[in-house]
Each structure stands twice: as C-alpha cells, then as structure tokens.
Short mmCIF file of C-alpha atoms and ligand atoms in Angstrom, two decimals:
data_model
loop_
_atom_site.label_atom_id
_atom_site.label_comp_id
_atom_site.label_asym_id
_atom_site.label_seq_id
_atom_site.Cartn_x
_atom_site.Cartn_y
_atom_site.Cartn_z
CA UNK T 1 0.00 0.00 0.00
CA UNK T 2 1.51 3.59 -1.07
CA UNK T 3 1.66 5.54 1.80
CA UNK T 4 2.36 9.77 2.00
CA UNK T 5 2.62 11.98 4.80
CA UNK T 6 -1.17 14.06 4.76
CA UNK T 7 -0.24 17.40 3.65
CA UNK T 8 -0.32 20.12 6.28
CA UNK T 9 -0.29 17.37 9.25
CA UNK T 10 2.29 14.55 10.55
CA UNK T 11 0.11 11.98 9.74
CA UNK T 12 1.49 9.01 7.52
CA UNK T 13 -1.40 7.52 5.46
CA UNK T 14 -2.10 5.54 2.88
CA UNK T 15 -4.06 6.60 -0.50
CA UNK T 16 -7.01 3.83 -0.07
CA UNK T 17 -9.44 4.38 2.29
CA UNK T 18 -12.39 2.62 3.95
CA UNK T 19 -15.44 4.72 3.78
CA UNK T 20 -18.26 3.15 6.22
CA UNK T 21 -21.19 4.75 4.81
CA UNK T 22 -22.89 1.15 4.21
CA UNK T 23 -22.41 -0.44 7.65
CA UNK T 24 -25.87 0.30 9.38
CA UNK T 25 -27.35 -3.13 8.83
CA UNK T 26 -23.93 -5.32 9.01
CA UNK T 27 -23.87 -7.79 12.51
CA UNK T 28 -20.69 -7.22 14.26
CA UNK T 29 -18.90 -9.79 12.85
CA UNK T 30 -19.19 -8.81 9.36
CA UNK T 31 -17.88 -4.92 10.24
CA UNK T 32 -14.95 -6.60 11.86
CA UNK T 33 -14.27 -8.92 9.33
CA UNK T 34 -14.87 -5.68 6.63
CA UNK T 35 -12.29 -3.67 8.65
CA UNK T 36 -9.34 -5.79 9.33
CA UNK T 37 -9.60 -6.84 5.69
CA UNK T 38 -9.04 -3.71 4.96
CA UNK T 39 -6.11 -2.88 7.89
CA UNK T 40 -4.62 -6.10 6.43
CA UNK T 41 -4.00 -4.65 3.55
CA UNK T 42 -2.93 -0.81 4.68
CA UNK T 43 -6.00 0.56 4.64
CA UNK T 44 -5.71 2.33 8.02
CA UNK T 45 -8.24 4.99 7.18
CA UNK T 46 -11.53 5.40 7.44
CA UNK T 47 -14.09 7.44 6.77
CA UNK T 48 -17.51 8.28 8.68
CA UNK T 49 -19.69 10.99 8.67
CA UNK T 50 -22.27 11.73 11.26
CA UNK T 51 -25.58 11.32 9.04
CA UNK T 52 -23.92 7.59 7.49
CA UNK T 53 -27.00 5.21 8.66
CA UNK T 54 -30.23 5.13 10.23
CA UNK T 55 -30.08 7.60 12.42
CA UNK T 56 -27.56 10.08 13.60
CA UNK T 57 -24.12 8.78 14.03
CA UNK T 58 -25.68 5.17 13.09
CA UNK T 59 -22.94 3.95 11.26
CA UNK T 60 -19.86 5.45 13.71
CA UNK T 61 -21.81 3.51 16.40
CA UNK T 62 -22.32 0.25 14.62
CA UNK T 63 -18.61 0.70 13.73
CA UNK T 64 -17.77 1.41 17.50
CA UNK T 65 -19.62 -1.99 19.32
CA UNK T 66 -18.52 -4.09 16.65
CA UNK T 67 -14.67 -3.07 16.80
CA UNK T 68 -14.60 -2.07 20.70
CA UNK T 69 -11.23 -0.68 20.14
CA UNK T 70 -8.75 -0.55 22.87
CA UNK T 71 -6.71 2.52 22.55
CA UNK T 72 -3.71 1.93 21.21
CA UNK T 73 -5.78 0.12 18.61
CA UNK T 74 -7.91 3.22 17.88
CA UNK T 75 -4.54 4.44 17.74
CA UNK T 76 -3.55 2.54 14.55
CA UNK T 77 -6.39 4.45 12.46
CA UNK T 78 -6.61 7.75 11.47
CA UNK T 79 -10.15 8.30 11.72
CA UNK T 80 -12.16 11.29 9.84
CA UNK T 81 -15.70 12.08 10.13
CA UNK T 82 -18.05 15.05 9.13
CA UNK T 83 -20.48 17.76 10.07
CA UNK T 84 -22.33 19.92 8.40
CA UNK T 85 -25.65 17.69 7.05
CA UNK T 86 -28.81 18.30 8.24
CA UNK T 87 -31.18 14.85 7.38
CA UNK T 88 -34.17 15.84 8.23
CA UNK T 89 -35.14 18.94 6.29
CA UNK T 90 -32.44 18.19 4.65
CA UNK T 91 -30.66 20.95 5.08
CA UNK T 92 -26.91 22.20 5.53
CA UNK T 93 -25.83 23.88 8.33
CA UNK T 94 -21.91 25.00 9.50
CA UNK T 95 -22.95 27.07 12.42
CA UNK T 96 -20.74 27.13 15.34
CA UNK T 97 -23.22 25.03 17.44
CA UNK T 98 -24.00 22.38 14.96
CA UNK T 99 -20.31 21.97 13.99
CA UNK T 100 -19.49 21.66 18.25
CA UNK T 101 -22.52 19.20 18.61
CA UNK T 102 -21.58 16.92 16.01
CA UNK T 103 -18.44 16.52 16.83
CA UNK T 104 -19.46 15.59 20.44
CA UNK T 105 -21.85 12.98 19.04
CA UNK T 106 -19.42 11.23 17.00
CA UNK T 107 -16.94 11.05 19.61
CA UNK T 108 -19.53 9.88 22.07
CA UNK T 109 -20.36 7.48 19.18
CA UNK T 110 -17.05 6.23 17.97
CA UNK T 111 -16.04 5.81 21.71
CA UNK T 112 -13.11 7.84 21.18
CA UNK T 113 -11.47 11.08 22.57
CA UNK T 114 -10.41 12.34 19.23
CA UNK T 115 -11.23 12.65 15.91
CA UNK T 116 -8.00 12.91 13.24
CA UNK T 117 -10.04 14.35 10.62
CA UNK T 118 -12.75 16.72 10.31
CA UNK T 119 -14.32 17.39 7.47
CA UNK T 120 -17.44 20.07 6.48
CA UNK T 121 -19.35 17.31 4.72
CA UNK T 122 -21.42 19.45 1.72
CA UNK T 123 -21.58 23.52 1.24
CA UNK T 124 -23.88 25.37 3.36
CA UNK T 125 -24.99 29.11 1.40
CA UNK T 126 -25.66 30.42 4.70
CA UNK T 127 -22.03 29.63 6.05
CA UNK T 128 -20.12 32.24 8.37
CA UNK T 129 -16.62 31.61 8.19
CA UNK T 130 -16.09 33.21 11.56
CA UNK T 131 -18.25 30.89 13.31
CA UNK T 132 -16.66 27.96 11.56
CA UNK T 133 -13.23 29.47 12.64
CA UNK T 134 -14.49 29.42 16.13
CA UNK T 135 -15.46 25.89 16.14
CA UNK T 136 -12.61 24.79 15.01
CA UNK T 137 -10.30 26.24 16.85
CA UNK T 138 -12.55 25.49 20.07
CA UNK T 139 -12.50 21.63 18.77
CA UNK T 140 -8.81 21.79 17.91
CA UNK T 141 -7.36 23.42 21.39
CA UNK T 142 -10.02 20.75 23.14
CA UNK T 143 -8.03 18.41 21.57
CA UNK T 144 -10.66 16.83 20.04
CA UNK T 145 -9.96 17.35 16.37
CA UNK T 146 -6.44 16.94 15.03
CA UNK T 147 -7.02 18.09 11.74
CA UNK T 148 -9.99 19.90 9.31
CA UNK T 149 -11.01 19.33 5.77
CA UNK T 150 -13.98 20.01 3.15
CA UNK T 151 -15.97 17.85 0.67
CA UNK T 152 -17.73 19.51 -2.58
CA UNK T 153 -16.02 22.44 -1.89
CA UNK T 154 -14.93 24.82 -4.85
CA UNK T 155 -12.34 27.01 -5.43
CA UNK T 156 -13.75 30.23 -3.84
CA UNK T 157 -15.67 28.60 -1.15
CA UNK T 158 -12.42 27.32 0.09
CA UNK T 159 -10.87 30.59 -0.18
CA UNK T 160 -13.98 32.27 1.91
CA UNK T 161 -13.23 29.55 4.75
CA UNK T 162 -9.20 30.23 4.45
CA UNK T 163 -9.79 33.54 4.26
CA UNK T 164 -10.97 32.74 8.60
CA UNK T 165 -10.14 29.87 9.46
CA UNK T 166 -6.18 28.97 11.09
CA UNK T 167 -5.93 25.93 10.54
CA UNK T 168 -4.85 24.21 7.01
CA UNK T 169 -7.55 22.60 4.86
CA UNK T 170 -5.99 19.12 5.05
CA UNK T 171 -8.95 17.55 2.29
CA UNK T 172 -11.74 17.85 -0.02
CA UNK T 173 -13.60 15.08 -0.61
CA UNK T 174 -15.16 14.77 -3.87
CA UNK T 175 -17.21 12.42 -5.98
CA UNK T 176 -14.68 11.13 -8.63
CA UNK T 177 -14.94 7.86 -11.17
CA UNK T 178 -13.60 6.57 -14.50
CA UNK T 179 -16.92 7.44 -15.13
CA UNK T 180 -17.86 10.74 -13.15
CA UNK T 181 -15.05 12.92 -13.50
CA UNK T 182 -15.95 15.94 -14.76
CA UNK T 183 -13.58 17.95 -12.29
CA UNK T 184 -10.78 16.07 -14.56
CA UNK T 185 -12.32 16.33 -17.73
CA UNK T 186 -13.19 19.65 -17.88
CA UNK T 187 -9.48 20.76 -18.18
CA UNK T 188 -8.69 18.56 -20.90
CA UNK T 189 -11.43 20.42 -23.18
CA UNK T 190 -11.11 23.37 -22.12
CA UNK T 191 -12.76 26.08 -24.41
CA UNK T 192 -14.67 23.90 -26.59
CA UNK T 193 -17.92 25.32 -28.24
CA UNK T 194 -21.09 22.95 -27.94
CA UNK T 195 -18.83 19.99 -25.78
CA UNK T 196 -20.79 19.87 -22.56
CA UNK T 197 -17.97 18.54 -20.67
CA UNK T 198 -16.19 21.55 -21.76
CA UNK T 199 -18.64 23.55 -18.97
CA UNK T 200 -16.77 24.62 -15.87
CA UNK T 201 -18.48 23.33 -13.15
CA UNK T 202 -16.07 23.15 -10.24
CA UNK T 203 -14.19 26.53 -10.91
CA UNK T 204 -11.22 24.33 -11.35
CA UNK T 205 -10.78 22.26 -8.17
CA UNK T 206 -8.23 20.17 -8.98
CA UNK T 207 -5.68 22.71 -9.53
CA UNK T 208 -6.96 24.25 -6.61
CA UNK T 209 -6.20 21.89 -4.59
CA UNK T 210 -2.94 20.63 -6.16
CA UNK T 211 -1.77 24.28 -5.97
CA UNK T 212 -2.92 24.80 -2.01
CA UNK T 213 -1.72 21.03 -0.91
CA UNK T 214 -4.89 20.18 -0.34
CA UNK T 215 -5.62 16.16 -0.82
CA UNK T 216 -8.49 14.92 -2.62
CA UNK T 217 -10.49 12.19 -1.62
CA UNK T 218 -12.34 10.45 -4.38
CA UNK T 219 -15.60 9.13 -3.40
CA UNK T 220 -17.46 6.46 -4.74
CA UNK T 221 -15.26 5.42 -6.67
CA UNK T 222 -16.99 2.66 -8.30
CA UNK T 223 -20.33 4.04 -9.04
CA UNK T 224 -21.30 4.65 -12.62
CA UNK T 225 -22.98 8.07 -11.52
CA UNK T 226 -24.61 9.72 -8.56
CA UNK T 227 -25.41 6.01 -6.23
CA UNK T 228 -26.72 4.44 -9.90
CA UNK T 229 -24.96 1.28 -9.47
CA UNK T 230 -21.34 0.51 -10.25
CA UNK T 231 -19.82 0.27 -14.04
CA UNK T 232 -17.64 -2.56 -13.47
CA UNK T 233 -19.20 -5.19 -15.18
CA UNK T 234 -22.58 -2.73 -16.23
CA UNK T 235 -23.65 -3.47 -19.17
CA UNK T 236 -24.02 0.65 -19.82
CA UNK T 237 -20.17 0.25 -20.27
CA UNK T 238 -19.19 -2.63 -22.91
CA UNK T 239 -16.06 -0.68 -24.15
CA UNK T 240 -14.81 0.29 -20.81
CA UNK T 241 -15.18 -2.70 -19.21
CA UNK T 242 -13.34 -4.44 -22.21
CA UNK T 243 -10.40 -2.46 -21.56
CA UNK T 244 -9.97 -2.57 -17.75
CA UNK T 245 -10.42 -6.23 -18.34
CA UNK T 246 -7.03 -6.19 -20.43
CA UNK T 247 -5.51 -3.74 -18.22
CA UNK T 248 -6.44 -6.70 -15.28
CA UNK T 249 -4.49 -9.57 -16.92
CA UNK T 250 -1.40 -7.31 -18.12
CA UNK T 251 -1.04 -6.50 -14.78
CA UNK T 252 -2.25 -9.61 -13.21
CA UNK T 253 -4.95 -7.83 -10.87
CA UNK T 254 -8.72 -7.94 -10.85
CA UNK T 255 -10.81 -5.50 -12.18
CA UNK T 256 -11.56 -3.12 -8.70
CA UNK T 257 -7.60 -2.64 -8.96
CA UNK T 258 -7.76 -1.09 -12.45
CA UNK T 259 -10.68 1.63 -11.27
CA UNK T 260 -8.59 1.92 -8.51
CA UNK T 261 -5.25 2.54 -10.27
CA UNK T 262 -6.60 5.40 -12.66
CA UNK T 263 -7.66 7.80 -9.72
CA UNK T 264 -4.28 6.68 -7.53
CA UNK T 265 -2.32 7.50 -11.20
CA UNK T 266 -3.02 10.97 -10.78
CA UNK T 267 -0.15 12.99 -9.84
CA UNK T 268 -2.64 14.88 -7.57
CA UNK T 269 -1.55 12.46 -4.83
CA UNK T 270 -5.59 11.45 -4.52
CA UNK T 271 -6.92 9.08 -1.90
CA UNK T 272 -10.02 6.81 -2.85
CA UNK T 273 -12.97 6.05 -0.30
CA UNK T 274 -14.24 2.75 -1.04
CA UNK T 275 -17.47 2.03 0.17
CA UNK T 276 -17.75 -1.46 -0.84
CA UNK T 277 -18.73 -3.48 2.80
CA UNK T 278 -17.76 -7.13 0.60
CA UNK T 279 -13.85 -7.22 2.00
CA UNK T 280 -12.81 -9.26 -1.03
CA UNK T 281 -13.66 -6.37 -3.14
CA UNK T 282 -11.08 -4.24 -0.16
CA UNK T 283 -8.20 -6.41 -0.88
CA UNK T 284 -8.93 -6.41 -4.51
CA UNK T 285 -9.21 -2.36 -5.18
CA UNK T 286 -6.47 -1.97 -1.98
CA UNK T 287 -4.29 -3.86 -5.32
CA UNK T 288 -4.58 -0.63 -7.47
CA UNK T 289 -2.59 1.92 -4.84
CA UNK T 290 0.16 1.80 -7.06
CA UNK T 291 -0.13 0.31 -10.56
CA UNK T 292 2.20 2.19 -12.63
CA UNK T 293 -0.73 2.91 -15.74
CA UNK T 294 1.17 4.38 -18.71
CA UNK T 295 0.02 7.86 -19.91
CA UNK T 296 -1.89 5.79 -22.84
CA UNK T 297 -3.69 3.24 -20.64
CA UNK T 298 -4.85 6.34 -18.07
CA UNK T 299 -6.00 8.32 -21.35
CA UNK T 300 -7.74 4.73 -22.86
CA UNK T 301 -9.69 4.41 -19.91
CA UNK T 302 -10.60 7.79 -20.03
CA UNK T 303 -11.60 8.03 -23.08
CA UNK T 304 -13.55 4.33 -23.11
CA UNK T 305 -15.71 5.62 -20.37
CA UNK T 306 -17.15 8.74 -22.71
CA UNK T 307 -14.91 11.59 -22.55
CA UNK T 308 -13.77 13.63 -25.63
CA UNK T 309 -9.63 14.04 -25.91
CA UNK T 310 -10.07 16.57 -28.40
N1 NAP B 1 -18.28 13.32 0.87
C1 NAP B 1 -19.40 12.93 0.31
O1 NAP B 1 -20.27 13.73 -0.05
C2 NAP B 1 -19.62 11.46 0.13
C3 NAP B 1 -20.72 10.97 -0.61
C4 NAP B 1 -20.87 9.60 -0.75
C5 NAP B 1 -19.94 8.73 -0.20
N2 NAP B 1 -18.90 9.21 0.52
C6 NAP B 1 -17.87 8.32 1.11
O2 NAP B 1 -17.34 7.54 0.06
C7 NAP B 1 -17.46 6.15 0.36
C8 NAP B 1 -17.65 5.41 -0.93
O3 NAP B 1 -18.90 5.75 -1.52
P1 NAP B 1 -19.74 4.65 -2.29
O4 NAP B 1 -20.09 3.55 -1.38
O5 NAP B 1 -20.82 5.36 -3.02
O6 NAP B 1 -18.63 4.17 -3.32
P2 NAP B 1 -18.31 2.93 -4.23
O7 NAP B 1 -17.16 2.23 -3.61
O8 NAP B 1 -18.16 3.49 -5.58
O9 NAP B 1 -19.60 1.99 -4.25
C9 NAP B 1 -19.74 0.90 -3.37
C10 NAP B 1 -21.06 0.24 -3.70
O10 NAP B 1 -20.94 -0.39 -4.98
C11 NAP B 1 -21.24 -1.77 -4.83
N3 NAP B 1 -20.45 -2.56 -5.79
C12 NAP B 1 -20.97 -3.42 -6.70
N4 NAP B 1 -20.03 -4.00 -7.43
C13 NAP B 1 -18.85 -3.52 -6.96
C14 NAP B 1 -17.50 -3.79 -7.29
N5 NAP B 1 -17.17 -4.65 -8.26
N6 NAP B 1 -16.54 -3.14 -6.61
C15 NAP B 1 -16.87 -2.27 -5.64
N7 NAP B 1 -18.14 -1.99 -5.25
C16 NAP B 1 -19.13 -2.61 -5.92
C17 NAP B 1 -20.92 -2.08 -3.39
O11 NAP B 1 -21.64 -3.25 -3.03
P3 NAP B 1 -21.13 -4.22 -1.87
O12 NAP B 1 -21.11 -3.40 -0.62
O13 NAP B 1 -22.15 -5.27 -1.86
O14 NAP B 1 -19.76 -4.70 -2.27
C18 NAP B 1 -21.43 -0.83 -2.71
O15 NAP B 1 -22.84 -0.85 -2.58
C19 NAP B 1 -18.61 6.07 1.36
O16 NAP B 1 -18.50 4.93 2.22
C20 NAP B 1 -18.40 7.34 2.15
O17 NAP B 1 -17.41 7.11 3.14
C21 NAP B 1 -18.72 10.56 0.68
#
C-alpha cells in the first residue's frame, strides 16, 4: 500500500481508504471482518460521517460496538468524520453550534477522545466563516480534532473559509470515477464550443487543490454516476469494461484494482474512499494503490468511459 505523509499534518497515510457509509445493517462480525480486511492490507483509514445510517451517528456507532477498540488500537487508524448535514429537512448547516454538537456525538459514538479528521461534509450558502473558525479552533485546542477538511467544496468557497479559518484545509472530498469525473475532464477540453464537458463546473478544483496542498479524496469510486450502481461489469459500459479487463491480466490484478489505479495515477496524490462493505472487493481495489498505468492506458480508460480528448 503507497503511503504519503497528509499534507499540512504529521500523519502518515495511505491513498485507499475505507469509507463506512454502508455499515448500518452489518452484525458485528461482518464490520470486523470488513475492517481488518481492509487494515490487512494498509487501509488504516476510514471514513464516517455523522448522518452515514439510520439515524444520527448510526454507522460510527455500529462501527464502534462491533470493533470495541482498545486505545492503542484506535490508535492505529486515522479516523475522519463530518459535520455539516442536516437529514431531516435536509438541510446544511456550519454554524458554530451544529459543527461543536456533532463533533461531540461522533466522539460519544465512535467511543473515542479524538477525531484525526474533520471534514465540512457538503456547502452550506448560509455559512459564516467566523463561526466555523471558532469551532474549530474550540474543537482543535479541546483536543478533540487533530485536523480539518472540506468535501464539494470549490475554489472560492475554500478561499472564503481560508480567508478565517487557522488551521490548514488538510482535504476535499469529492465524488470522482472513471466514469464521473468531470472535475478532470473539464481541463482537458477546455474552451470547446457545444462539448458539454467543456462547462466549468467546479471553478477548477483540482488545480486548486494541487496548488494549495490540499488532498483529494475520491468518493465512490466505483459508481457509474450519482449512487446508480457501479460500471464494473454494467452493461451501460461494454467498451470500458473491455479495456480494464485487459488492463487486469497485463497486470495480473482484478478489475476493482484497475478503477482503482486510474484515480491513484493521478499525480494529484488522490486518496479513494471505497465504500464497498464485501472485503474481497477491499483487498482487490487496496491492489490498485500503485499500478504504474502508462500515460496511454490512463488516457484509454478515459476516453472508453465517454470523454472527448479533443
Ligand atoms: N463526501 C461525500 O459527499 C460522500 C458521498 C458519498 C460517499 N462518501 C464516502 O465515500 C465512500 C464510498 O462511496 P460509495 O459507497 O458510493 O462508493 P463505491 O465504492 O463506488 O460503491 C460501493 C457500492 O458499490 C457496490 N459494488 C458493486 N459492485 C462492486 C464492485 N465490483 N466493486 C466495488 N463496489 C461494488 C458495493 O456493493 P457491496 O457493498 O455489496 O460490495 C457498494 O454498494 C462512502 O463509504 C463514504 O465514506 C462521501
């Protein structure tokens, strides 16, 4: 497993991550089995957020009574989590009160004293930077938050909460695919009349980031779209899924690896949340952290799943 020290913290981790979103209804056995799958094969990151599950902090819970980490197990994770989702409405909120009380109920959820990760989980139009500044740096001299990050965040919006807040912006977790990755393919079309994936509609977030060290965290991965099922084996993709099936036997890894191993490719220096709860699919996409694609396989895959290299 490729491992990199997180940008604008000490922390050593590795660019495949766990992403528990899926856990609600999983006994205990199977959410320990899903887990140290995953920690067996350097995945020592995971990521919750306080509306994953049922109810409120659901999923950090179910996570918590399966695992009953000791603490110098908890230790061995770096564990993120957001704030900043209101379910029932649903609404978004980043008000200093919300952000504290969150925070409190994963903690009191996970059963730990400390989160390593925060992240503000989706924009919120009515944000005050101040009051998120004041959160965090009540959270961060409680000790209870080592680090903060974003997710869906653009350009500006980030500069807004830099503009306030001390503390670096660590992440921003985004939805990136083969097949959902406008935020790539927007640059490689740039200025194209009557291409829709010509149409800015990130303000150019991955340079952002690359340019502010901030990491980005690709979520789902695998799905075709927005949750519309995954394209590995979808019959919606014949001529993708004929190449990453030729990319799997050159390089003697199954197919997970190869949708893996065009987001890790990036010279961003991305992470990828799986959210797969079947651990044989963890050990086979944990297999992609470092497959050296060539230039012309990366652009083939891109270019098999839709896009325009003009
Ligand atoms: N920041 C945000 O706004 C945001 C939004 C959504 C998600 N997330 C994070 O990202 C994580 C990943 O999201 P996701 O679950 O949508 O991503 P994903 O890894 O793309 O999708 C996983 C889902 O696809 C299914 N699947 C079917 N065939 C698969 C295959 N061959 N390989 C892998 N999965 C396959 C899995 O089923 P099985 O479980 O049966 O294997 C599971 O239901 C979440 O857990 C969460 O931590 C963040």
């Amino acid at each position: 497993m490729k491992t990199f020290t997180l940008p604008g913290t000490d922390m050593v981790v590795p660019n495949v991550v766990l992403g528990l979103m899926r856990i609600q209804t999983m006994t205990d056995e199977a959410v320990r089995t899903l887990v140290n799958t995953a920690r067996d094969a350097g995945i020592t990151f995971l990521d919750h957020a306080d509306v994953y599950g049922s109810d409120d902090h659901g999923c950090e819970r179910r996570f918590a009574e399966a695992l009953k980490l000791s603490s110098s197990e908890r230790e061995q994770f770096v564990i993120q989590s957001k704030a900043g989702i209101v379910k029932d409405g649903p609404y978004f909120d980043f008000s200093h009160n919300h952000i504290i009380e969150s925070v409190n109920g994963s903690l009191q959820a996970l059963g730990t004293d400390y989160l390593d990760i925060l992240l503000l989980h989706r924009p919120d139009a009515l944000v005050e930077p101040e009051e998120v500044a004041r959160a965090f740096d009540e959270l961060s001299a409680a000790g209870k938050v080592r680090a903060f990050g974003v997710s869906n965040q653009t350009p500006r919006q980030l500069d807004l909460l830099r503009k306030h807040v001390t503390q670096p912006i660590v992440a921003n977790q985004l939805q990136l695919s083969i097949t959902h990755a406008p935020m790539i393919a927007q640059g490689v079309a740039a200025n194209m009349q009557g291409l829709d994936q010509s149409v800015v509609r990130d303000d150019g977030i991955v340079d952002y980031c690359r340019l502010h060290d901030i990491t980005i965290q690709a979520w789902s991965p695998f799905q075709a779209g927005f949750f519309d099922g995954p394209f590995l084996g979808s019959e919606r993709f014949p001529e993708l899924n004929a190449v990453i099936d030729r990319l799997s036997s050159k390089y003697g890894v199954p197919a997970e690896a190869i949708a893996v191993a065009w987001i890790t490719r990036h010279p961003a220096q991305m992470q990828v949340v799986l959210g797969t709860t079947t651990p044989e699919r963890v050990t086979a996409a944990a297999l992609g952290s470092d497959i050296p694609l060539t230039r012309s396989e990366w652009y083939e895959l891109f270019r098999a799943a839709g896009y325009t290299v003009p």
